[in-house]
Amino acid sequence: YLGHPQVYVMDRGFSAWRAAGYPVTSDPPAVRVPAPYEAQVQPHMLADVNDVREASQTGRACLIDSREPKRYLGAEEPIDPAAGHIPGAINRFWRDNLTEDGRWRPVQELAQRFADLPRDRELIVYCGSGVSACPNVLALDEAGFRNVKLYAGSWSDWISYPENPIATGEEN
């Protein structure tokens, strides 16, 4: 989002790196001379509440809720004061991008997982607060989707506007 061209996600993280025997150290890093970095913000990567309202009302974009199915359905909401999902959203639980041992699924499996999603429309991904939507954003990119946006405010932002509708249950 800040325009850094070489960003990578470590499959299974630091613990897996260490368990695989790759080098680690507890030594403090060498002091380096700070270098200036000018962020090149990529606003096209984010959607705001107005974009999401329009998508919900018109279907212009496909809304993807990344939370657990029980939160999407409105059966349980452990964090926010209202349960449910944004009307028109479909559910794709973010953790289903991972295998049983916590590794990223192969690209072919990710492509199959998202095969029913439209490639000719924008995809707007959200979750509870913008964090667990990111694995879906990354997985969609790996699966070849290029018009994907993150609704960073997500469900917490959506329900902060009393006029925004709330859906429960499955979408048709």
N, C-alpha and C. Protein backbone atom coordinates (compact mmCIF):
# COMPACT_ATOMS: atom_id res chain seq x y z
N TYR A 1 0.82 -1.19 0.00
CA TYR A 1 0.00 0.00 0.00
C TYR A 1 0.87 1.26 0.00
N LEU A 2 2.02 1.17 0.61
CA LEU A 2 2.92 2.33 0.66
C LEU A 2 3.85 2.40 -0.55
N GLY A 3 3.67 1.53 -1.51
CA GLY A 3 4.41 1.62 -2.76
C GLY A 3 5.76 0.94 -2.75
N HIS A 4 6.04 0.13 -1.76
CA HIS A 4 7.31 -0.61 -1.76
C HIS A 4 7.16 -1.78 -2.72
N PRO A 5 8.00 -1.86 -3.75
CA PRO A 5 7.77 -2.86 -4.80
C PRO A 5 8.12 -4.30 -4.43
N GLN A 6 8.91 -4.52 -3.38
CA GLN A 6 9.31 -5.89 -3.05
C GLN A 6 8.92 -6.23 -1.61
N VAL A 7 7.70 -6.72 -1.46
CA VAL A 7 7.19 -7.13 -0.17
C VAL A 7 6.83 -8.61 -0.28
N TYR A 8 7.19 -9.37 0.74
CA TYR A 8 6.94 -10.81 0.72
C TYR A 8 6.26 -11.24 2.01
N VAL A 9 5.51 -12.32 1.93
CA VAL A 9 4.89 -12.91 3.10
C VAL A 9 5.58 -14.24 3.35
N MET A 10 6.03 -14.42 4.59
CA MET A 10 6.73 -15.63 4.97
C MET A 10 5.71 -16.74 5.22
N ASP A 11 5.81 -17.83 4.48
CA ASP A 11 4.89 -18.95 4.65
C ASP A 11 5.11 -19.60 6.01
N ARG A 12 4.11 -19.54 6.86
CA ARG A 12 4.09 -20.08 8.22
C ARG A 12 4.91 -19.26 9.21
N GLY A 13 5.54 -18.18 8.78
CA GLY A 13 6.17 -17.23 9.69
C GLY A 13 7.50 -17.64 10.29
N PHE A 14 7.91 -16.88 11.28
CA PHE A 14 9.24 -17.02 11.89
C PHE A 14 9.43 -18.38 12.55
N SER A 15 8.41 -18.89 13.22
CA SER A 15 8.54 -20.18 13.91
C SER A 15 8.88 -21.29 12.92
N ALA A 16 8.24 -21.29 11.76
CA ALA A 16 8.54 -22.31 10.75
C ALA A 16 9.95 -22.11 10.19
N TRP A 17 10.35 -20.87 10.03
CA TRP A 17 11.71 -20.57 9.56
C TRP A 17 12.74 -21.19 10.51
N ARG A 18 12.54 -20.92 11.79
CA ARG A 18 13.47 -21.44 12.80
C ARG A 18 13.40 -22.96 12.86
N ALA A 19 12.20 -23.54 12.80
CA ALA A 19 12.05 -25.00 12.86
C ALA A 19 12.70 -25.69 11.66
N ALA A 20 12.75 -25.00 10.53
CA ALA A 20 13.38 -25.57 9.34
C ALA A 20 14.90 -25.48 9.39
N GLY A 21 15.42 -24.85 10.44
CA GLY A 21 16.88 -24.79 10.60
C GLY A 21 17.55 -23.62 9.89
N TYR A 22 16.75 -22.68 9.42
CA TYR A 22 17.35 -21.50 8.78
C TYR A 22 18.00 -20.63 9.85
N PRO A 23 18.96 -19.81 9.47
CA PRO A 23 19.71 -19.05 10.47
C PRO A 23 18.85 -18.00 11.18
N VAL A 24 19.04 -17.92 12.50
CA VAL A 24 18.41 -16.89 13.32
C VAL A 24 19.46 -16.40 14.31
N THR A 25 19.23 -15.24 14.85
CA THR A 25 20.15 -14.71 15.84
C THR A 25 19.39 -13.86 16.85
N SER A 26 19.94 -13.77 18.03
CA SER A 26 19.38 -12.87 19.03
C SER A 26 20.26 -11.64 19.18
N ASP A 27 21.33 -11.57 18.38
CA ASP A 27 22.20 -10.40 18.40
C ASP A 27 21.45 -9.17 17.92
N PRO A 28 21.72 -8.03 18.54
CA PRO A 28 21.07 -6.81 18.03
C PRO A 28 21.56 -6.51 16.62
N PRO A 29 20.68 -5.96 15.80
CA PRO A 29 21.09 -5.65 14.42
C PRO A 29 22.14 -4.55 14.40
N ALA A 30 22.97 -4.59 13.36
CA ALA A 30 23.98 -3.56 13.19
C ALA A 30 23.30 -2.21 12.98
N VAL A 31 23.87 -1.18 13.56
CA VAL A 31 23.32 0.16 13.39
C VAL A 31 23.64 0.63 11.98
N ARG A 32 22.63 1.05 11.28
CA ARG A 32 22.80 1.53 9.91
C ARG A 32 22.40 2.99 9.85
N VAL A 33 22.94 3.64 8.90
CA VAL A 33 22.60 5.04 8.69
C VAL A 33 21.19 5.08 8.11
N PRO A 34 20.29 5.82 8.74
CA PRO A 34 18.92 5.90 8.20
C PRO A 34 18.92 6.45 6.78
N ALA A 35 18.08 5.87 5.97
CA ALA A 35 17.93 6.34 4.59
C ALA A 35 16.52 6.89 4.43
N PRO A 36 16.38 7.93 3.67
CA PRO A 36 15.02 8.46 3.47
C PRO A 36 14.18 7.50 2.64
N TYR A 37 12.93 7.41 3.00
CA TYR A 37 11.99 6.62 2.21
C TYR A 37 10.74 7.44 2.03
N GLU A 38 10.39 7.69 0.80
CA GLU A 38 9.16 8.41 0.52
C GLU A 38 8.10 7.40 0.08
N ALA A 39 7.09 7.29 0.88
CA ALA A 39 5.99 6.37 0.55
C ALA A 39 5.28 6.85 -0.72
N GLN A 40 4.92 5.90 -1.54
CA GLN A 40 4.12 6.16 -2.73
C GLN A 40 2.77 5.49 -2.51
N VAL A 41 1.93 6.16 -1.75
CA VAL A 41 0.64 5.60 -1.34
C VAL A 41 -0.16 5.17 -2.57
N GLN A 42 -0.76 4.00 -2.46
CA GLN A 42 -1.54 3.39 -3.54
C GLN A 42 -3.02 3.40 -3.15
N PRO A 43 -3.68 4.55 -3.25
CA PRO A 43 -5.08 4.64 -2.79
C PRO A 43 -6.02 3.70 -3.53
N HIS A 44 -5.66 3.26 -4.72
CA HIS A 44 -6.51 2.35 -5.49
C HIS A 44 -6.63 0.98 -4.83
N MET A 45 -5.82 0.71 -3.80
CA MET A 45 -5.87 -0.58 -3.12
C MET A 45 -6.90 -0.62 -2.00
N LEU A 46 -7.49 0.53 -1.68
CA LEU A 46 -8.46 0.60 -0.58
C LEU A 46 -9.83 1.02 -1.06
N ALA A 47 -10.84 0.54 -0.36
CA ALA A 47 -12.22 0.98 -0.56
C ALA A 47 -12.66 1.66 0.73
N ASP A 48 -13.52 2.66 0.61
CA ASP A 48 -14.05 3.30 1.81
C ASP A 48 -15.53 2.94 1.96
N VAL A 49 -16.14 3.46 3.02
CA VAL A 49 -17.53 3.10 3.31
C VAL A 49 -18.46 3.48 2.16
N ASN A 50 -18.18 4.56 1.46
CA ASN A 50 -19.04 4.95 0.33
C ASN A 50 -18.93 3.96 -0.82
N ASP A 51 -17.72 3.47 -1.09
CA ASP A 51 -17.54 2.44 -2.12
C ASP A 51 -18.33 1.19 -1.75
N VAL A 52 -18.27 0.83 -0.48
CA VAL A 52 -18.94 -0.39 -0.01
C VAL A 52 -20.46 -0.21 -0.05
N ARG A 53 -20.94 0.96 0.32
CA ARG A 53 -22.39 1.22 0.23
C ARG A 53 -22.87 1.05 -1.21
N GLU A 54 -22.13 1.65 -2.13
CA GLU A 54 -22.52 1.54 -3.54
C GLU A 54 -22.51 0.09 -4.00
N ALA A 55 -21.46 -0.65 -3.63
CA ALA A 55 -21.38 -2.06 -4.01
C ALA A 55 -22.53 -2.86 -3.42
N SER A 56 -22.87 -2.58 -2.18
CA SER A 56 -23.97 -3.28 -1.52
C SER A 56 -25.30 -3.00 -2.18
N GLN A 57 -25.50 -1.76 -2.61
CA GLN A 57 -26.78 -1.36 -3.20
C GLN A 57 -26.91 -1.74 -4.67
N THR A 58 -25.80 -1.69 -5.41
CA THR A 58 -25.87 -1.87 -6.87
C THR A 58 -25.27 -3.17 -7.38
N GLY A 59 -24.43 -3.81 -6.57
CA GLY A 59 -23.74 -5.00 -7.05
C GLY A 59 -22.58 -4.68 -8.00
N ARG A 60 -22.21 -3.40 -8.08
CA ARG A 60 -21.11 -2.99 -8.97
C ARG A 60 -19.83 -3.75 -8.65
N ALA A 61 -19.58 -3.99 -7.37
CA ALA A 61 -18.42 -4.74 -6.93
C ALA A 61 -18.90 -5.93 -6.11
N CYS A 62 -18.09 -6.94 -6.04
CA CYS A 62 -18.39 -8.13 -5.24
C CYS A 62 -17.80 -7.92 -3.85
N LEU A 63 -18.64 -8.02 -2.83
CA LEU A 63 -18.20 -7.87 -1.44
C LEU A 63 -17.88 -9.24 -0.85
N ILE A 64 -16.72 -9.34 -0.24
CA ILE A 64 -16.28 -10.61 0.34
C ILE A 64 -15.99 -10.41 1.83
N ASP A 65 -16.73 -11.12 2.66
CA ASP A 65 -16.56 -11.09 4.11
C ASP A 65 -15.59 -12.22 4.47
N SER A 66 -14.49 -11.89 5.15
CA SER A 66 -13.43 -12.85 5.45
C SER A 66 -13.54 -13.48 6.82
N ARG A 67 -14.58 -13.15 7.57
CA ARG A 67 -14.70 -13.66 8.94
C ARG A 67 -15.22 -15.10 8.96
N GLU A 68 -15.16 -15.69 10.13
CA GLU A 68 -15.71 -17.04 10.32
C GLU A 68 -17.18 -17.04 9.91
N PRO A 69 -17.66 -18.16 9.36
CA PRO A 69 -19.06 -18.23 8.93
C PRO A 69 -20.06 -17.84 10.02
N LYS A 70 -19.84 -18.24 11.26
CA LYS A 70 -20.81 -17.91 12.31
C LYS A 70 -20.90 -16.40 12.55
N ARG A 71 -19.82 -15.68 12.33
CA ARG A 71 -19.87 -14.21 12.46
C ARG A 71 -20.57 -13.62 11.24
N TYR A 72 -20.24 -14.12 10.06
CA TYR A 72 -20.89 -13.66 8.83
C TYR A 72 -22.41 -13.85 8.92
N LEU A 73 -22.84 -15.00 9.38
CA LEU A 73 -24.26 -15.33 9.46
C LEU A 73 -24.99 -14.51 10.52
N GLY A 74 -24.24 -13.93 11.44
CA GLY A 74 -24.86 -13.18 12.53
C GLY A 74 -25.22 -14.05 13.71
N ALA A 75 -24.74 -15.29 13.72
CA ALA A 75 -25.04 -16.22 14.81
C ALA A 75 -24.21 -15.91 16.05
N GLU A 76 -23.06 -15.28 15.84
CA GLU A 76 -22.17 -14.96 16.96
C GLU A 76 -21.35 -13.73 16.60
N GLU A 77 -21.18 -12.83 17.54
CA GLU A 77 -20.33 -11.66 17.32
C GLU A 77 -19.60 -11.35 18.63
N PRO A 78 -18.37 -11.84 18.76
CA PRO A 78 -17.65 -11.68 20.03
C PRO A 78 -16.97 -10.32 20.22
N ILE A 79 -16.92 -9.50 19.17
CA ILE A 79 -16.14 -8.26 19.27
C ILE A 79 -17.00 -7.01 19.11
N ASP A 80 -17.76 -6.95 18.05
CA ASP A 80 -18.53 -5.75 17.74
C ASP A 80 -19.91 -5.78 18.36
N PRO A 81 -20.56 -4.60 18.50
CA PRO A 81 -21.88 -4.54 19.14
C PRO A 81 -23.04 -5.02 18.26
N ALA A 82 -22.79 -5.30 17.00
CA ALA A 82 -23.85 -5.79 16.11
C ALA A 82 -23.33 -7.00 15.34
N ALA A 83 -24.20 -7.97 15.11
CA ALA A 83 -23.83 -9.19 14.39
C ALA A 83 -24.44 -9.19 13.00
N GLY A 84 -23.78 -9.86 12.08
CA GLY A 84 -24.28 -9.99 10.72
C GLY A 84 -23.21 -9.64 9.71
N HIS A 85 -23.66 -9.27 8.51
CA HIS A 85 -22.72 -8.91 7.44
C HIS A 85 -23.31 -7.79 6.59
N ILE A 86 -22.48 -7.25 5.72
CA ILE A 86 -22.93 -6.20 4.81
C ILE A 86 -23.83 -6.85 3.76
N PRO A 87 -25.02 -6.30 3.53
CA PRO A 87 -25.92 -6.89 2.54
C PRO A 87 -25.24 -7.05 1.18
N GLY A 88 -25.40 -8.23 0.61
CA GLY A 88 -24.82 -8.54 -0.69
C GLY A 88 -23.48 -9.23 -0.62
N ALA A 89 -22.88 -9.27 0.58
CA ALA A 89 -21.56 -9.89 0.72
C ALA A 89 -21.67 -11.42 0.73
N ILE A 90 -20.61 -12.04 0.22
CA ILE A 90 -20.47 -13.49 0.31
C ILE A 90 -19.39 -13.78 1.34
N ASN A 91 -19.34 -15.00 1.83
CA ASN A 91 -18.38 -15.36 2.87
C ASN A 91 -17.29 -16.25 2.30
N ARG A 92 -16.05 -15.85 2.54
CA ARG A 92 -14.88 -16.66 2.23
C ARG A 92 -13.95 -16.53 3.43
N PHE A 93 -14.06 -17.48 4.37
CA PHE A 93 -13.27 -17.45 5.60
C PHE A 93 -11.78 -17.44 5.26
N TRP A 94 -11.06 -16.46 5.78
CA TRP A 94 -9.65 -16.27 5.44
C TRP A 94 -8.79 -17.49 5.74
N ARG A 95 -9.10 -18.21 6.79
CA ARG A 95 -8.24 -19.33 7.19
C ARG A 95 -8.30 -20.48 6.19
N ASP A 96 -9.33 -20.50 5.33
CA ASP A 96 -9.41 -21.56 4.32
C ASP A 96 -8.37 -21.39 3.21
N ASN A 97 -7.59 -20.31 3.27
CA ASN A 97 -6.46 -20.15 2.34
C ASN A 97 -5.26 -20.99 2.77
N LEU A 98 -5.33 -21.55 3.97
CA LEU A 98 -4.20 -22.28 4.54
C LEU A 98 -4.50 -23.77 4.60
N THR A 99 -3.44 -24.56 4.54
CA THR A 99 -3.56 -26.01 4.69
C THR A 99 -3.70 -26.34 6.17
N GLU A 100 -3.90 -27.61 6.49
CA GLU A 100 -4.04 -28.04 7.88
C GLU A 100 -2.82 -27.70 8.72
N ASP A 101 -1.63 -27.70 8.09
CA ASP A 101 -0.42 -27.38 8.85
C ASP A 101 -0.06 -25.90 8.82
N GLY A 102 -0.99 -25.06 8.33
CA GLY A 102 -0.79 -23.62 8.38
C GLY A 102 -0.02 -23.01 7.23
N ARG A 103 0.24 -23.78 6.20
CA ARG A 103 0.94 -23.24 5.02
C ARG A 103 -0.07 -22.68 4.03
N TRP A 104 0.38 -21.76 3.18
CA TRP A 104 -0.48 -21.26 2.12
C TRP A 104 -0.81 -22.38 1.15
N ARG A 105 -2.04 -22.44 0.71
CA ARG A 105 -2.42 -23.42 -0.30
C ARG A 105 -1.70 -23.10 -1.61
N PRO A 106 -1.46 -24.10 -2.43
CA PRO A 106 -0.85 -23.84 -3.74
C PRO A 106 -1.75 -22.93 -4.59
N VAL A 107 -1.14 -22.21 -5.50
CA VAL A 107 -1.86 -21.25 -6.34
C VAL A 107 -3.05 -21.90 -7.03
N GLN A 108 -2.91 -23.13 -7.52
CA GLN A 108 -4.01 -23.80 -8.21
C GLN A 108 -5.20 -24.00 -7.28
N GLU A 109 -4.94 -24.33 -6.02
CA GLU A 109 -6.03 -24.51 -5.06
C GLU A 109 -6.70 -23.18 -4.73
N LEU A 110 -5.89 -22.11 -4.63
CA LEU A 110 -6.47 -20.79 -4.38
C LEU A 110 -7.35 -20.38 -5.56
N ALA A 111 -6.87 -20.63 -6.77
CA ALA A 111 -7.66 -20.29 -7.96
C ALA A 111 -8.98 -21.06 -7.96
N GLN A 112 -8.94 -22.31 -7.57
CA GLN A 112 -10.17 -23.13 -7.50
C GLN A 112 -11.10 -22.60 -6.42
N ARG A 113 -10.53 -22.18 -5.29
CA ARG A 113 -11.33 -21.67 -4.18
C ARG A 113 -12.12 -20.43 -4.58
N PHE A 114 -11.55 -19.62 -5.45
CA PHE A 114 -12.18 -18.37 -5.86
C PHE A 114 -12.73 -18.42 -7.30
N ALA A 115 -12.85 -19.61 -7.86
CA ALA A 115 -13.25 -19.75 -9.27
C ALA A 115 -14.62 -19.18 -9.57
N ASP A 116 -15.50 -19.12 -8.58
CA ASP A 116 -16.85 -18.61 -8.82
C ASP A 116 -16.95 -17.09 -8.72
N LEU A 117 -15.87 -16.42 -8.40
CA LEU A 117 -15.89 -14.97 -8.27
C LEU A 117 -15.72 -14.30 -9.64
N PRO A 118 -16.36 -13.16 -9.83
CA PRO A 118 -16.26 -12.48 -11.13
C PRO A 118 -14.89 -11.84 -11.33
N ARG A 119 -14.33 -12.04 -12.50
CA ARG A 119 -13.04 -11.41 -12.82
C ARG A 119 -13.24 -10.06 -13.51
N ASP A 120 -14.48 -9.76 -13.90
CA ASP A 120 -14.75 -8.52 -14.61
C ASP A 120 -15.28 -7.42 -13.69
N ARG A 121 -15.35 -7.70 -12.38
CA ARG A 121 -15.82 -6.70 -11.42
C ARG A 121 -14.78 -6.52 -10.32
N GLU A 122 -14.85 -5.39 -9.69
CA GLU A 122 -14.00 -5.13 -8.54
C GLU A 122 -14.42 -6.04 -7.39
N LEU A 123 -13.45 -6.49 -6.61
CA LEU A 123 -13.70 -7.27 -5.41
C LEU A 123 -13.31 -6.42 -4.22
N ILE A 124 -14.19 -6.28 -3.25
CA ILE A 124 -13.90 -5.53 -2.04
C ILE A 124 -13.95 -6.52 -0.87
N VAL A 125 -12.84 -6.63 -0.18
CA VAL A 125 -12.67 -7.63 0.88
C VAL A 125 -12.69 -6.93 2.23
N TYR A 126 -13.43 -7.50 3.17
CA TYR A 126 -13.46 -6.94 4.52
C TYR A 126 -13.51 -8.07 5.54
N CYS A 127 -13.36 -7.69 6.82
CA CYS A 127 -13.48 -8.64 7.92
C CYS A 127 -14.06 -7.88 9.10
N GLY A 128 -13.54 -8.08 10.29
CA GLY A 128 -14.02 -7.35 11.44
C GLY A 128 -13.41 -5.96 11.55
N SER A 129 -12.09 -5.90 11.38
CA SER A 129 -11.40 -4.61 11.55
C SER A 129 -10.32 -4.37 10.50
N GLY A 130 -10.28 -5.17 9.45
CA GLY A 130 -9.33 -4.95 8.36
C GLY A 130 -8.09 -5.81 8.40
N VAL A 131 -7.92 -6.61 9.44
CA VAL A 131 -6.70 -7.41 9.57
C VAL A 131 -6.83 -8.77 8.88
N SER A 132 -7.84 -9.55 9.25
CA SER A 132 -7.95 -10.90 8.68
C SER A 132 -8.51 -10.90 7.26
N ALA A 133 -8.86 -9.75 6.74
CA ALA A 133 -9.21 -9.66 5.31
C ALA A 133 -7.95 -9.72 4.45
N CYS A 134 -6.82 -9.30 5.01
CA CYS A 134 -5.58 -9.25 4.23
C CYS A 134 -5.15 -10.60 3.66
N PRO A 135 -5.28 -11.72 4.39
CA PRO A 135 -4.94 -13.00 3.75
C PRO A 135 -5.80 -13.29 2.51
N ASN A 136 -7.06 -12.88 2.52
CA ASN A 136 -7.88 -13.06 1.33
C ASN A 136 -7.41 -12.15 0.20
N VAL A 137 -7.03 -10.92 0.53
CA VAL A 137 -6.50 -10.01 -0.50
C VAL A 137 -5.26 -10.63 -1.13
N LEU A 138 -4.36 -11.15 -0.31
CA LEU A 138 -3.14 -11.78 -0.82
C LEU A 138 -3.45 -13.04 -1.63
N ALA A 139 -4.36 -13.86 -1.13
CA ALA A 139 -4.72 -15.10 -1.83
C ALA A 139 -5.38 -14.80 -3.17
N LEU A 140 -6.24 -13.79 -3.22
CA LEU A 140 -6.87 -13.41 -4.48
C LEU A 140 -5.82 -12.94 -5.48
N ASP A 141 -4.84 -12.18 -5.01
CA ASP A 141 -3.76 -11.75 -5.88
C ASP A 141 -2.99 -12.96 -6.42
N GLU A 142 -2.68 -13.89 -5.55
CA GLU A 142 -1.98 -15.11 -5.98
C GLU A 142 -2.80 -15.89 -7.00
N ALA A 143 -4.12 -15.86 -6.85
CA ALA A 143 -5.02 -16.58 -7.75
C ALA A 143 -5.25 -15.82 -9.06
N GLY A 144 -4.62 -14.66 -9.21
CA GLY A 144 -4.69 -13.94 -10.48
C GLY A 144 -5.71 -12.82 -10.56
N PHE A 145 -6.37 -12.50 -9.44
CA PHE A 145 -7.33 -11.39 -9.44
C PHE A 145 -6.56 -10.09 -9.26
N ARG A 146 -6.83 -9.11 -10.11
CA ARG A 146 -6.06 -7.87 -10.09
C ARG A 146 -6.87 -6.66 -9.63
N ASN A 147 -8.18 -6.78 -9.56
CA ASN A 147 -9.01 -5.65 -9.19
C ASN A 147 -9.60 -5.89 -7.80
N VAL A 148 -8.70 -5.96 -6.80
CA VAL A 148 -9.08 -6.29 -5.43
C VAL A 148 -8.76 -5.11 -4.53
N LYS A 149 -9.73 -4.76 -3.68
CA LYS A 149 -9.52 -3.67 -2.72
C LYS A 149 -9.83 -4.17 -1.31
N LEU A 150 -9.16 -3.57 -0.35
CA LEU A 150 -9.40 -3.83 1.06
C LEU A 150 -10.28 -2.73 1.63
N TYR A 151 -11.35 -3.11 2.30
CA TYR A 151 -12.14 -2.16 3.09
C TYR A 151 -11.53 -2.20 4.48
N ALA A 152 -10.57 -1.33 4.73
CA ALA A 152 -9.80 -1.37 5.97
C ALA A 152 -10.66 -1.17 7.21
N GLY A 153 -11.68 -0.33 7.13
CA GLY A 153 -12.55 -0.11 8.28
C GLY A 153 -13.39 -1.33 8.61
N SER A 154 -13.72 -2.09 7.58
CA SER A 154 -14.44 -3.35 7.69
C SER A 154 -15.72 -3.26 8.51
N TRP A 155 -16.13 -4.38 9.12
CA TRP A 155 -17.40 -4.47 9.82
C TRP A 155 -17.50 -3.43 10.93
N SER A 156 -16.41 -3.21 11.67
CA SER A 156 -16.43 -2.23 12.76
C SER A 156 -16.80 -0.85 12.25
N ASP A 157 -16.28 -0.47 11.09
CA ASP A 157 -16.61 0.82 10.51
C ASP A 157 -18.04 0.81 9.99
N TRP A 158 -18.41 -0.25 9.26
CA TRP A 158 -19.74 -0.33 8.66
C TRP A 158 -20.85 -0.11 9.68
N ILE A 159 -20.76 -0.79 10.82
CA ILE A 159 -21.83 -0.70 11.82
C ILE A 159 -21.77 0.59 12.63
N SER A 160 -20.73 1.39 12.44
CA SER A 160 -20.66 2.67 13.16
C SER A 160 -21.57 3.73 12.54
N TYR A 161 -22.13 3.43 11.37
CA TYR A 161 -23.08 4.32 10.71
C TYR A 161 -24.48 3.75 10.89
N PRO A 162 -25.32 4.40 11.69
CA PRO A 162 -26.65 3.84 11.99
C PRO A 162 -27.50 3.59 10.74
N GLU A 163 -27.25 4.34 9.67
CA GLU A 163 -28.06 4.17 8.46
C GLU A 163 -27.66 2.96 7.62
N ASN A 164 -26.50 2.35 7.92
CA ASN A 164 -26.07 1.19 7.14
C ASN A 164 -26.86 -0.05 7.52
N PRO A 165 -27.41 -0.75 6.54
CA PRO A 165 -28.18 -1.95 6.85
C PRO A 165 -27.29 -3.12 7.24
N ILE A 166 -27.87 -4.06 7.95
CA ILE A 166 -27.17 -5.27 8.40
C ILE A 166 -27.96 -6.48 7.91
N ALA A 167 -27.25 -7.42 7.32
CA ALA A 167 -27.89 -8.67 6.88
C ALA A 167 -27.46 -9.81 7.79
N THR A 168 -28.30 -10.81 7.92
CA THR A 168 -27.96 -12.03 8.65
C THR A 168 -28.35 -13.21 7.79
N GLY A 169 -27.81 -14.37 8.12
CA GLY A 169 -28.10 -15.57 7.35
C GLY A 169 -27.33 -15.60 6.05
N GLU A 170 -27.66 -16.57 5.22
CA GLU A 170 -27.00 -16.74 3.92
C GLU A 170 -27.54 -15.74 2.91
N GLU A 171 -26.67 -15.32 2.02
CA GLU A 171 -27.11 -14.49 0.88
C GLU A 171 -27.65 -15.40 -0.20
N ASN A 172 -28.59 -14.91 -0.98
CA ASN A 172 -29.15 -15.69 -2.10
C ASN A 172 -28.18 -15.74 -3.25
